[in-house]
Coordinates of C-alpha atoms in Angstrom, one line a residue:
Chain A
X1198 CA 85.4 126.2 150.5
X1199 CA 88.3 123.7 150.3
X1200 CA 86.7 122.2 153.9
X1201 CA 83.7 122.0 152.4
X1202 CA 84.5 119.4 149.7
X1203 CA 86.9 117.8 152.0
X1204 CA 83.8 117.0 154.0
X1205 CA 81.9 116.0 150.8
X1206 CA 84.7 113.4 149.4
X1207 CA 84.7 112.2 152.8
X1208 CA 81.2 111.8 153.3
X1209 CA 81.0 109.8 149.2
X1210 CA 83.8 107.7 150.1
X1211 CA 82.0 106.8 153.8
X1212 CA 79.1 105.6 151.3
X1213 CA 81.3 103.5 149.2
X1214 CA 81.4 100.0 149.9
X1215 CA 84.6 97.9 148.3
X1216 CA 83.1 95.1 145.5
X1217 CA 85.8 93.2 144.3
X1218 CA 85.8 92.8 140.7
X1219 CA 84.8 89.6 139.2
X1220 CA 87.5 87.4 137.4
X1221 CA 86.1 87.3 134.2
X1222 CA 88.0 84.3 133.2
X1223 CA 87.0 82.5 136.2
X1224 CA 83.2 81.8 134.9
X1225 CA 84.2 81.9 131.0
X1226 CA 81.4 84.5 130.9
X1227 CA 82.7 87.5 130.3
X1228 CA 81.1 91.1 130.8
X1229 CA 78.1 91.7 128.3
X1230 CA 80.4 93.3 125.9
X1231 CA 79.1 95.4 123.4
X1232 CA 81.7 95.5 119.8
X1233 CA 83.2 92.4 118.1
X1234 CA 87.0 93.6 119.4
X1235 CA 85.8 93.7 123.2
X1236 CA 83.9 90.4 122.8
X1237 CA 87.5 88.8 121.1
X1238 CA 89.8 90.8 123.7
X1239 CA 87.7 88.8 126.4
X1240 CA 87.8 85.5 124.7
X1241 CA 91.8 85.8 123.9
X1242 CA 91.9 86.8 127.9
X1243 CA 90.4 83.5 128.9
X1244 CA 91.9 81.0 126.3
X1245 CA 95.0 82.4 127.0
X1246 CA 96.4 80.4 130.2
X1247 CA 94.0 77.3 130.6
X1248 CA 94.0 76.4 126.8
X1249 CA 96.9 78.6 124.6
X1250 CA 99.6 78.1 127.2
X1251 CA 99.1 74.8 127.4
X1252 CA 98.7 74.2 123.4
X1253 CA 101.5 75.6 122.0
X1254 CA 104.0 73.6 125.1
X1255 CA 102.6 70.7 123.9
X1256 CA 102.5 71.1 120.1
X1257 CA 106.1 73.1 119.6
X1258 CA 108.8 71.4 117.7
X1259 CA 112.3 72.6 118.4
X1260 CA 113.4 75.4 115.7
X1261 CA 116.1 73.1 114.5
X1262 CA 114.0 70.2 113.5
X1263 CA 111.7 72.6 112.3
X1264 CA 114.1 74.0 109.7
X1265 CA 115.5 71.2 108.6
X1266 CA 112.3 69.6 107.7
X1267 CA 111.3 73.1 105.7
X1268 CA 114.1 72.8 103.3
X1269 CA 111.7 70.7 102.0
X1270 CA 109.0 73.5 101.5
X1271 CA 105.8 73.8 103.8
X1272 CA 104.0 70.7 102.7
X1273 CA 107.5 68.4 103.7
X1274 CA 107.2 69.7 107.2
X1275 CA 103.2 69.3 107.5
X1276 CA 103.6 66.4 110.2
X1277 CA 104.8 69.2 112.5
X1278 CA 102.1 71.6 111.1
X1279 CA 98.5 73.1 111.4
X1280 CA 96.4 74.2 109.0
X1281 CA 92.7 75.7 109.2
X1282 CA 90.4 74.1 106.4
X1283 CA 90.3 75.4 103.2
X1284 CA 92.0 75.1 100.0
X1285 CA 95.4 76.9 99.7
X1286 CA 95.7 77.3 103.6
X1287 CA 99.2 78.0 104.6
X1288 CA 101.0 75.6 107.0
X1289 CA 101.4 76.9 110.7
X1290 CA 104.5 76.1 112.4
X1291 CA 104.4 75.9 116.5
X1292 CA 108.5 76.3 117.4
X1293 CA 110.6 76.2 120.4
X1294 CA 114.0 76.9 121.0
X1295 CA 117.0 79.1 122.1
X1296 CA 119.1 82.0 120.4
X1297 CA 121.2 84.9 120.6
X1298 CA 119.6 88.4 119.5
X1299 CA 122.2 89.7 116.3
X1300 CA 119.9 92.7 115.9
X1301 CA 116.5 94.9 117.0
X1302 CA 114.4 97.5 115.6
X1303 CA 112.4 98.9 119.0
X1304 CA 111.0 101.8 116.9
X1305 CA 109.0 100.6 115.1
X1306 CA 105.3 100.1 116.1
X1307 CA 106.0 96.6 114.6
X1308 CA 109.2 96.1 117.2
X1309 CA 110.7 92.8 115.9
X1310 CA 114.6 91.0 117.2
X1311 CA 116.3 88.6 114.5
X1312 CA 117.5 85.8 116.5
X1313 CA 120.6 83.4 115.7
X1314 CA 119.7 79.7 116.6
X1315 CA 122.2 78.2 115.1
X1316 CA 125.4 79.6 115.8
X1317 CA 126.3 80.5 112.3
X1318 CA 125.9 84.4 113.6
X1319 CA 123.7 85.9 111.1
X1320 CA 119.6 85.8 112.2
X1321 CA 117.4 83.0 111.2
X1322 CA 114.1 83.7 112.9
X1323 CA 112.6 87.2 113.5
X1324 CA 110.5 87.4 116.6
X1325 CA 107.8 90.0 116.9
X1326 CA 107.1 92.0 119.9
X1327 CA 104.3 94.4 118.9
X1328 CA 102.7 96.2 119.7
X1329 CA 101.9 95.3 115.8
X1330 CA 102.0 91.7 115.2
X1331 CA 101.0 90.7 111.4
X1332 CA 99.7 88.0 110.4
X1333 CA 97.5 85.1 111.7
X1334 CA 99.8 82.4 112.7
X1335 CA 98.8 82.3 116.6
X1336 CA 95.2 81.8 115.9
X1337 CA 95.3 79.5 113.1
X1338 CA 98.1 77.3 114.7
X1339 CA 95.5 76.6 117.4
X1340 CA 94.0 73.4 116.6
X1341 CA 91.1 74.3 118.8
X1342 CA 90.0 77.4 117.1
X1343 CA 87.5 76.6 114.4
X1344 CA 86.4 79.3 112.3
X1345 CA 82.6 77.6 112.0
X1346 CA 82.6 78.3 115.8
X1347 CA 82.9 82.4 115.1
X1348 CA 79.7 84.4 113.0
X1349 CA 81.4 85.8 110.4
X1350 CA 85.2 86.5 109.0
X1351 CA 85.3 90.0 111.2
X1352 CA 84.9 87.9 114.5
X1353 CA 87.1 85.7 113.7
X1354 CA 89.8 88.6 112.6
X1355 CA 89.2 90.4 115.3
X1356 CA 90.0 86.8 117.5
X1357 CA 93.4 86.6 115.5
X1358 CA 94.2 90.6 116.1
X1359 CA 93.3 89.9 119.9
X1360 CA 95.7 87.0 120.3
X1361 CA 98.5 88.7 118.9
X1362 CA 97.3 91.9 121.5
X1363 CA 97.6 89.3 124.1
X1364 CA 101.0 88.0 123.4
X1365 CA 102.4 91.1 123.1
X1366 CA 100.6 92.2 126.3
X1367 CA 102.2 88.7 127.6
X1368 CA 105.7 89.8 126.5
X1369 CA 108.1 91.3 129.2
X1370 CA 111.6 91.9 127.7
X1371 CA 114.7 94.7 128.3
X1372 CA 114.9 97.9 126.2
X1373 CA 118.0 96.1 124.4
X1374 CA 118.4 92.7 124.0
X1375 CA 121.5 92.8 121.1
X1376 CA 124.0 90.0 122.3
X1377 CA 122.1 88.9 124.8
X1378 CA 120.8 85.2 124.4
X1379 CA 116.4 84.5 125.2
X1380 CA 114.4 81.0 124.9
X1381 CA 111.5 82.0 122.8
X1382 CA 108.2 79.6 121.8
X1383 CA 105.7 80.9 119.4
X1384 CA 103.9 79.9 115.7
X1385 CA 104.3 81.2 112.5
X1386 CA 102.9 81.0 109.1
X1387 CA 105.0 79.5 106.2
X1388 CA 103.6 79.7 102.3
X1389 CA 106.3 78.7 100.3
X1390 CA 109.7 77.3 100.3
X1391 CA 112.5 79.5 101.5
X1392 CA 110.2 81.8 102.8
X1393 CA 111.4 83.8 106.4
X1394 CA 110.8 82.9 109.4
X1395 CA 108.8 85.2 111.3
X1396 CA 107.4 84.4 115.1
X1397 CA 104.9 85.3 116.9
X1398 CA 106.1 84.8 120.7
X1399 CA 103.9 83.0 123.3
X1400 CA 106.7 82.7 125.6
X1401 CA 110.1 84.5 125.4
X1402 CA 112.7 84.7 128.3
X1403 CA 116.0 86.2 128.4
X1404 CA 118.8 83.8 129.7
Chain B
X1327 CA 71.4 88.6 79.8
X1328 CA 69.4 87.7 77.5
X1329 CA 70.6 84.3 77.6
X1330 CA 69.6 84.2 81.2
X1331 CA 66.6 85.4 81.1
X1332 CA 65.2 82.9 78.8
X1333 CA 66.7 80.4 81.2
X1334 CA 64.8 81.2 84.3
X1335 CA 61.7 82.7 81.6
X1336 CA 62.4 78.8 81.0
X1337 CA 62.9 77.1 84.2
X1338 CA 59.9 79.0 85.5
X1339 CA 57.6 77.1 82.7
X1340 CA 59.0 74.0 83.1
X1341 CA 58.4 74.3 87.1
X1342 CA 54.8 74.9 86.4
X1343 CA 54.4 72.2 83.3
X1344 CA 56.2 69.5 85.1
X1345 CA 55.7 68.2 88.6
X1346 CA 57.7 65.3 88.7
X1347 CA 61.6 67.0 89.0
X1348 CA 63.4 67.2 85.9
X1349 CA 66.1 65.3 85.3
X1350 CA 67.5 64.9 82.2
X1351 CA 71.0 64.2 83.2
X1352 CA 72.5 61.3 85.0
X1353 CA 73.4 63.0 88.3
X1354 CA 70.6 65.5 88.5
X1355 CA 70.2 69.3 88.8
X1356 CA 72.5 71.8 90.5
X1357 CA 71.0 75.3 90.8
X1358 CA 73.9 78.2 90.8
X1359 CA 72.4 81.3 92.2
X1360 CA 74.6 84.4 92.4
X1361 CA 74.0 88.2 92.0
X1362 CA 73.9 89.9 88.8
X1363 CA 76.6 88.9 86.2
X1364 CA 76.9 92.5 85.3
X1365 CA 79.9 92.5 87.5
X1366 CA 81.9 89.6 85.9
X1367 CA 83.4 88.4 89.6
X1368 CA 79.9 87.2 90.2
X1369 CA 79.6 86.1 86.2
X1370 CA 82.6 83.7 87.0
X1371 CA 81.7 82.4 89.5
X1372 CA 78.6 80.9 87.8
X1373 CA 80.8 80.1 84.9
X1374 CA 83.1 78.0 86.8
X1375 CA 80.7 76.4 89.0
X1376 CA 78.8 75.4 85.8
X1377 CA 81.8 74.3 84.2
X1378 CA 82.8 71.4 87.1
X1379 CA 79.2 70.4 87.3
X1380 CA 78.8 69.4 83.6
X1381 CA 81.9 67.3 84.0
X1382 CA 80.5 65.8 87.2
X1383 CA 77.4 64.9 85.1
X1384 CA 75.0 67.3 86.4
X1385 CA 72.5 69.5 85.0
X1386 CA 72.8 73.3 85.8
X1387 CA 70.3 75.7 86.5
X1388 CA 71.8 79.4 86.5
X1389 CA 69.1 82.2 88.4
X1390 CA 70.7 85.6 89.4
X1391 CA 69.3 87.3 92.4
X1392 CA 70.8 91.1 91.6
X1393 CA 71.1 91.2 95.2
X1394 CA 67.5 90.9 96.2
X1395 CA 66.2 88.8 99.2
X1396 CA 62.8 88.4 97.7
X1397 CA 64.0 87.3 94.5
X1398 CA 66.7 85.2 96.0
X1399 CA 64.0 83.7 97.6
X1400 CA 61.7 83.5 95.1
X1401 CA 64.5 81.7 92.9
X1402 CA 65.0 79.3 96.0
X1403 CA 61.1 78.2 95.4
X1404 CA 62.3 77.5 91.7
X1405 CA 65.1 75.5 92.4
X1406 CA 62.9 73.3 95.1
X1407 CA 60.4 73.2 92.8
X1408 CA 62.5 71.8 89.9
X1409 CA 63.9 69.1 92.3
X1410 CA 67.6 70.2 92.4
X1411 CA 70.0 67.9 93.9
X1412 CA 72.1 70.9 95.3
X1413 CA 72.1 74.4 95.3
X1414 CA 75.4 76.3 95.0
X1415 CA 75.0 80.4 96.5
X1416 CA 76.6 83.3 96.6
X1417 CA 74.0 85.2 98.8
X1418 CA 72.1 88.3 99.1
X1419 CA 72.5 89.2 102.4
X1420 CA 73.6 87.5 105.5
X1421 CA 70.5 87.7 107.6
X1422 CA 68.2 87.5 105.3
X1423 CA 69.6 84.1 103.5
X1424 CA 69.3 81.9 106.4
X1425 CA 65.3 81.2 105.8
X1426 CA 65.9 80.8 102.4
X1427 CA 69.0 78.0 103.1
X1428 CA 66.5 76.3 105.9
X1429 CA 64.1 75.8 104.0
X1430 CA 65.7 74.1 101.2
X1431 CA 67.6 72.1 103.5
X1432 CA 63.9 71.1 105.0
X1433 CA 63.3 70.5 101.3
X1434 CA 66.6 68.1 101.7
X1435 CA 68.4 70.4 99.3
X1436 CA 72.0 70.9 100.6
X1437 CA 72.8 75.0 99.5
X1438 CA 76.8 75.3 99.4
X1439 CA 77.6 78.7 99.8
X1440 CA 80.8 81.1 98.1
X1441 CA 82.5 84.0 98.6
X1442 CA 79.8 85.5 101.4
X1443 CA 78.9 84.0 104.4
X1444 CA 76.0 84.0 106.1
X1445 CA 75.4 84.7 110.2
X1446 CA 74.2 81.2 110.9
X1447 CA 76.5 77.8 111.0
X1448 CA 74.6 74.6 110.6
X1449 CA 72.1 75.5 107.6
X1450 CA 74.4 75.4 104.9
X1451 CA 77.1 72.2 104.5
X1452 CA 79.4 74.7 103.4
X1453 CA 80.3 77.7 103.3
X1454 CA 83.7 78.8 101.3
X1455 CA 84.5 82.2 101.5
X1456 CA 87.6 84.5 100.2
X1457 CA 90.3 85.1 103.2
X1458 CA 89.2 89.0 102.8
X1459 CA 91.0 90.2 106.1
X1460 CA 94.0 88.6 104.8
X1461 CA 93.7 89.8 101.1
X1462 CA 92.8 93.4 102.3
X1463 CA 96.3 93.1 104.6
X1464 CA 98.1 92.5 100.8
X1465 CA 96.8 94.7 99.2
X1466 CA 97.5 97.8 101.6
X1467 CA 101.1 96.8 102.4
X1468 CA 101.2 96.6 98.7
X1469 CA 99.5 100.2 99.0
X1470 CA 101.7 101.4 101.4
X1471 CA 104.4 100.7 99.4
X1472 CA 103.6 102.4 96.5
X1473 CA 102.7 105.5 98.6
X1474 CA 106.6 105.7 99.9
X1475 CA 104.4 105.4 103.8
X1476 CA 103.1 108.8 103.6
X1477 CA 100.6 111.2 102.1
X1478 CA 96.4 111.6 101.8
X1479 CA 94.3 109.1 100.6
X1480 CA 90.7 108.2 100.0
X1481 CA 88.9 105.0 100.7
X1482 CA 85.8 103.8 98.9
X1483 CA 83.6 101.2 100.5
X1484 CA 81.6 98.5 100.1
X1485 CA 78.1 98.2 100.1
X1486 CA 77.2 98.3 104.2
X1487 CA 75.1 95.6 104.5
X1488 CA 77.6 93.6 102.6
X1489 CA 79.6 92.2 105.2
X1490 CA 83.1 91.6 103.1
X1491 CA 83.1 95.4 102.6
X1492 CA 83.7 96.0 106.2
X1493 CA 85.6 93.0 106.5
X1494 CA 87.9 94.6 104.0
X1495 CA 88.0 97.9 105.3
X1496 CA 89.0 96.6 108.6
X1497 CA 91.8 94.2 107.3
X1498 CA 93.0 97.9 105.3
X1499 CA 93.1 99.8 108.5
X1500 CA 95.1 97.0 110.8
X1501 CA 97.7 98.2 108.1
X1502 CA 97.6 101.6 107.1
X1503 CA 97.3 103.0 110.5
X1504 CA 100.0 101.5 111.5
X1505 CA 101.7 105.0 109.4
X1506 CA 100.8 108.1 111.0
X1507 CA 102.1 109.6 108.2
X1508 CA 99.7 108.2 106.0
X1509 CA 96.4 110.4 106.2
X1510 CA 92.7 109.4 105.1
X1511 CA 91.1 112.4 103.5
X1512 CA 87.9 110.9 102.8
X1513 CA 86.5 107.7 103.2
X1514 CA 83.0 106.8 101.1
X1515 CA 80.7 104.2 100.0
X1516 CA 79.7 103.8 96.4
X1517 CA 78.1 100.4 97.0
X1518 CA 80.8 98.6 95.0
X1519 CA 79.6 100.2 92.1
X1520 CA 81.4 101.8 88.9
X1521 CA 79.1 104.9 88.4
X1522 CA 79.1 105.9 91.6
X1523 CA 82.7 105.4 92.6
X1524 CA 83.1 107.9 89.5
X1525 CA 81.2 110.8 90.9
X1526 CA 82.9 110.2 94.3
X1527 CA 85.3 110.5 93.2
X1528 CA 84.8 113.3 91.2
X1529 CA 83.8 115.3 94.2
X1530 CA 86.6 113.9 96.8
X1531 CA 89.2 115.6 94.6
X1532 CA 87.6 118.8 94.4
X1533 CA 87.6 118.8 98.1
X1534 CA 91.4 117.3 98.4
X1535 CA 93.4 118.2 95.3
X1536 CA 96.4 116.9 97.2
X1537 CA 95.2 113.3 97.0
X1538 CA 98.0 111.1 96.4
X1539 CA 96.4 107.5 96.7
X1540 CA 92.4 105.4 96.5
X1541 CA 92.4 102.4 98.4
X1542 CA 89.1 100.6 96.9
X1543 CA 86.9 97.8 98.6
X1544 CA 86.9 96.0 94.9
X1545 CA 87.8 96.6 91.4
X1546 CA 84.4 98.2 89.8
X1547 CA 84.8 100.9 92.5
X1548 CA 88.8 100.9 91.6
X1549 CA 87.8 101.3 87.6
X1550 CA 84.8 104.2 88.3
X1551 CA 87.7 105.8 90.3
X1552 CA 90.1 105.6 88.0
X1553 CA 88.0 106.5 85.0
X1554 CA 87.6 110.1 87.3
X1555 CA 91.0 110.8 88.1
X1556 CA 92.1 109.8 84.3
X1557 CA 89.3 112.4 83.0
X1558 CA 90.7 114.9 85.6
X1559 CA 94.3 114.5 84.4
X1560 CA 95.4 112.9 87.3
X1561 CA 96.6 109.5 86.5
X1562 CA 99.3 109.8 89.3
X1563 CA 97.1 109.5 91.9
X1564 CA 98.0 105.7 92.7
X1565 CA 94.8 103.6 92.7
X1566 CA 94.8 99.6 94.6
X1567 CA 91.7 97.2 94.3
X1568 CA 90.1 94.0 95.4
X1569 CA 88.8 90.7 93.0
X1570 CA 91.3 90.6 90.6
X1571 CA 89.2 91.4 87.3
X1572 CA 90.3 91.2 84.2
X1573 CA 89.7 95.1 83.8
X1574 CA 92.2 95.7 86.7
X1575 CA 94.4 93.6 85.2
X1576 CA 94.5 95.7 82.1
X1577 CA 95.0 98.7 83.3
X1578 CA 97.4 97.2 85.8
X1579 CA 99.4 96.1 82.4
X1580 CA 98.6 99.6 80.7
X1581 CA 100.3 101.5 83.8
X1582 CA 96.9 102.6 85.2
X1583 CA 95.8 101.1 88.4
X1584 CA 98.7 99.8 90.6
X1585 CA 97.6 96.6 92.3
X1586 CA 94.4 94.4 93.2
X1587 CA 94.0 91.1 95.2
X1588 CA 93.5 88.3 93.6
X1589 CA 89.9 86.7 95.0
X1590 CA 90.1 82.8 93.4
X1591 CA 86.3 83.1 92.4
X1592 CA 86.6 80.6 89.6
X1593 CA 88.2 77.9 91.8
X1594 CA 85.7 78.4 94.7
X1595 CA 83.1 78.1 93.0
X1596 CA 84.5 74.6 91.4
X1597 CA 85.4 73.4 94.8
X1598 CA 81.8 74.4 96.0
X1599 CA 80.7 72.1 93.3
X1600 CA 82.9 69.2 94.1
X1601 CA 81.8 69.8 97.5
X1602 CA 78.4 69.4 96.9
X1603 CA 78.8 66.5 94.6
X1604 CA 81.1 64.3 97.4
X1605 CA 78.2 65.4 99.8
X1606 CA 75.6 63.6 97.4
X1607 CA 77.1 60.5 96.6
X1608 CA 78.5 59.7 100.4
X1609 CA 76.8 61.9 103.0
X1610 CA 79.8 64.5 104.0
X1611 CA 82.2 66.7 102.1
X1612 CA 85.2 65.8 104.6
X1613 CA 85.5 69.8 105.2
X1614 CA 84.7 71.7 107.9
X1615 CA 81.5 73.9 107.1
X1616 CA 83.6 77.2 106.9
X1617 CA 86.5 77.4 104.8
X1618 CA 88.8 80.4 104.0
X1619 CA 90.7 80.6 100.9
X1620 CA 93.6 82.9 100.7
X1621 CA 94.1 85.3 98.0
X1622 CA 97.1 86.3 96.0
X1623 CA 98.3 89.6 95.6
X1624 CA 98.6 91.1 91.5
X1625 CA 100.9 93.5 90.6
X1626 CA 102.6 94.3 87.1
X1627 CA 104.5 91.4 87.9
X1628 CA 102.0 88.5 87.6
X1629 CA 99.1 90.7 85.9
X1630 CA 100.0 88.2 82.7
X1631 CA 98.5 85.4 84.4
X1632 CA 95.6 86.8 85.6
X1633 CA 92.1 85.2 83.1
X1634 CA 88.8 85.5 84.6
X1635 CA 89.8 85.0 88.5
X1636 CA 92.3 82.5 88.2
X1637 CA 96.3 82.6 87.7
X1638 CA 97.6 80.5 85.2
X1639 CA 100.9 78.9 85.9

């Protein structure tokens, strides 16, 4: 019996021939996919290194500058910020800089690290590593992403959930990062003065 | 009601009497078409749209559609027929408004839409709608919070075809299942209504008695819920909504329901206006099409502000 379907795997795999799978960022047309989440999933996979890389080097202002100009509140530090249309849209931030890691929670489903980045030892900035990311910062810090381009509000949710997948997908990082010091660049979304800093990594590297 | 009925009883003769457009006022005729003022979200919305056209100069024309295609298009003929300058919409459905939109933009009627979108860009010049995923995200932290992370719950839906009640329900979810300790015992539509969230909810806590928390796709549903549970003695099941009405906000202040999200209906629906009046006197609004507007979550804390979807400062 076992020689039997020996034989029989043999003979299926002698009639398999070896397709390679398509890139499907390569043609920008991804696989027919069925639900609003695997449409987005595909669309966050083939911004992400042509156009989302490439955005948020160009458009990140370094955390420092960044906070000095928000002791102002969110509309003194707009000429560093993004905002989709619509009244009473909250300012984006895109930031890059260094610091040291003063304390994690890896527990959590919403896994976050409060970072130092100025040297005065107590955290400043808390970085989000997911798997839950909240909040819409990545997608609406994108200049390029326009919500007219998207059919309804779920599509376009469902493109700001899969960005933050992707960047967490993105992220590769120790099991503890406590006094060790990582270059982070990311967005994130400030409503009023005083208001905590809370990032949502594109790029995040331990030194 | 009444009122309104003798308005479009009115615009109706006057469509047939005159053909020439009527325009008594110096900037012409804005139509306001939303559904049924019943539910007083929709009731300000006309109110406050009304409100910013007089002071632009215009004339208003106020139809309801009660959520009904062929009436909504029906009402569309009316407002063509009158000559509107502009027609401001909160629509009956999002497939089935996009004939109604082309054709009064073939009419050269510009239709600015609120609080629902519809499935087609380019019809409409604008199209301002509520940021519902982020409002729904509020409002269940908020819920979260009150249920100390853990415990059954209900959910009550929106009316399917409606496409902020899944909208809603999803932003919900991206939160609350986040806790697996947090456990959804039933999750139903009552079509945004009062009545029928009632008997719901009548019969989801006869099947869960251990219920500990409704998380409600908007406040009618929240009060019909609420009305239940009070009538069954329990009024500490903890109950969270969606609009921001100024029933919620009294029963918020009376200890009843626990929280709702704040929809800025009032102020859409004057930006809409001023949207549509910029458009007619230079040929843009300066917006993109699609705007989102955030909303504000209300707890005991600012429930003293809260007047007819808007918070006072």
């Amino acid at each position: 019996m076992p020689r039997y379907w020996m034989a029989l795997c043999l003979l299926a795999l002698a009639a398999c021939k070896i397709v390679e799978n398509p890139e499907p960022a390569a043609e920008g047309s991804a696989p027919a996919a069925t639900t609003d989440e695997a449409r987005m999933a595909a669309k966050a996979e083939e911004l992400w290194a042509p156009q989302v890389l490439p955005f948020v080097a160009q458009n990140a202002t370094d955390i420092a500058q960044l906070r000095a100009a928000l002791e102002g509140g969110p509309d003194a530090a707009s000429s560093f910020g993004f905002r989709p249309p619509g009244e009473g849209s909250p300012w984006n931030f895109i930031a890059k800089g260094e610091g040291m890691v003063v304390a994690e929670d890896r527990t959590s489903r919403a896994a976050k690290l409060e970072l130092d980045t100025d040297g005065d030892g107590a955290g400043d900035v808390t970085v989000q590593l997911g798997p839950v990311m909240r909040g819409t910062a990545l997608r609406d810090s994108l200049g390029f992403l326009v919500f007219t381009d998207y059919r309804d509000q779920i599509e376009f949710a469902k493109l700001g959930r899969a960005l933050n997948d992707k960047a967490h997908a993105a992220l590769d990082v120790p099991e503890t990062l406590t006094g060790r010091r990582v270059a982070f660049s990311g967005p994130f979304t400030i409503r009023s003065r005083g208001e905590a800093i809370l990032l949502t990594p594109v790029t995040l590297e331990v030194r | 009601m009444n009122i309104l009925r003798r308005t479009f009883i009115a615009s109706v003769a006057l469509a047939t009497l005159t053909t020439a457009p009527f325009a008594a006022s110096a900037e012409g005729l804005i139509a306001i078409i939303t559904p049924s003022h019943d539910n007083p979200f929709f009731k300000a919305e006309a109110v406050g749209a009304e409100a910013r056209a007089k002071e632009l100069g215009y004339e208003t024309l106020i139809l309801v559609h009660d959520d009904d295609p062929n009436k909504q298009s029906e009402l569309f003929d009316t407002a063509i027929a009158r000559g509107a300058k502009a027609i401001i919409l909160d629509n009956a459905g999002a497939d089935a408004t996009v004939a109604a939109v082309r054709r009064a933009k073939d009419a050269g009627i510009p239709s600015f839409l609120i609080d629902r979108e519809i499935k087609e860009s380019g019809i409409a010049v604008s199209q301002i709608v509520s940021n519902n995923y982020q409002g729904a995200q509020l409002g269940a932290e908020e819920f979260v919070r009150l249920m100390g992370e853990e415990g059954k719950y209900a959910e009550l839906l929106g009316r399917e075809a409606d496409t902020n009640a899944g909208i809603r329900s999803s932003g919900y979810h991206d939160i609350i299942d986040q806790y697996p300790d947090l456990e959804m015992v039933a999750q139903q539509s009552a079509n945004w209504s009062q009545t029928e969230a009632y008997e719901r909810m009548e019969t989801i806590l006869q099947a869960n008695p251990e219920i500990k928390g409704v998380i409600s796709g908007n406040d009618t549903m929240a009060m019909g819920a609420w009305a239940a549970l009070e009538a069954a003695g329990r009024t500490d099941v903890i109950v969270v909504g969606f609009d921001g009405s100024n029933d919620v906000r009294d029963s918020i202040k009376a200890g009843g329901i626990k929280a709702t999200v704040l929809q800025p209906a009032f102020r859409q629906a004057q930006l809409a206006v001023e949207q549509a009046d910029q458009f007619l006197k230079i040929g843009e609004t300066g917006q993109e099409e699609k705007q989102l507007m955030d909303c504000i979550l209300i707890t005991s804390e600012n429930a003293g502000q809260l007047e007819t979807f808007a918070l006072t400062q």
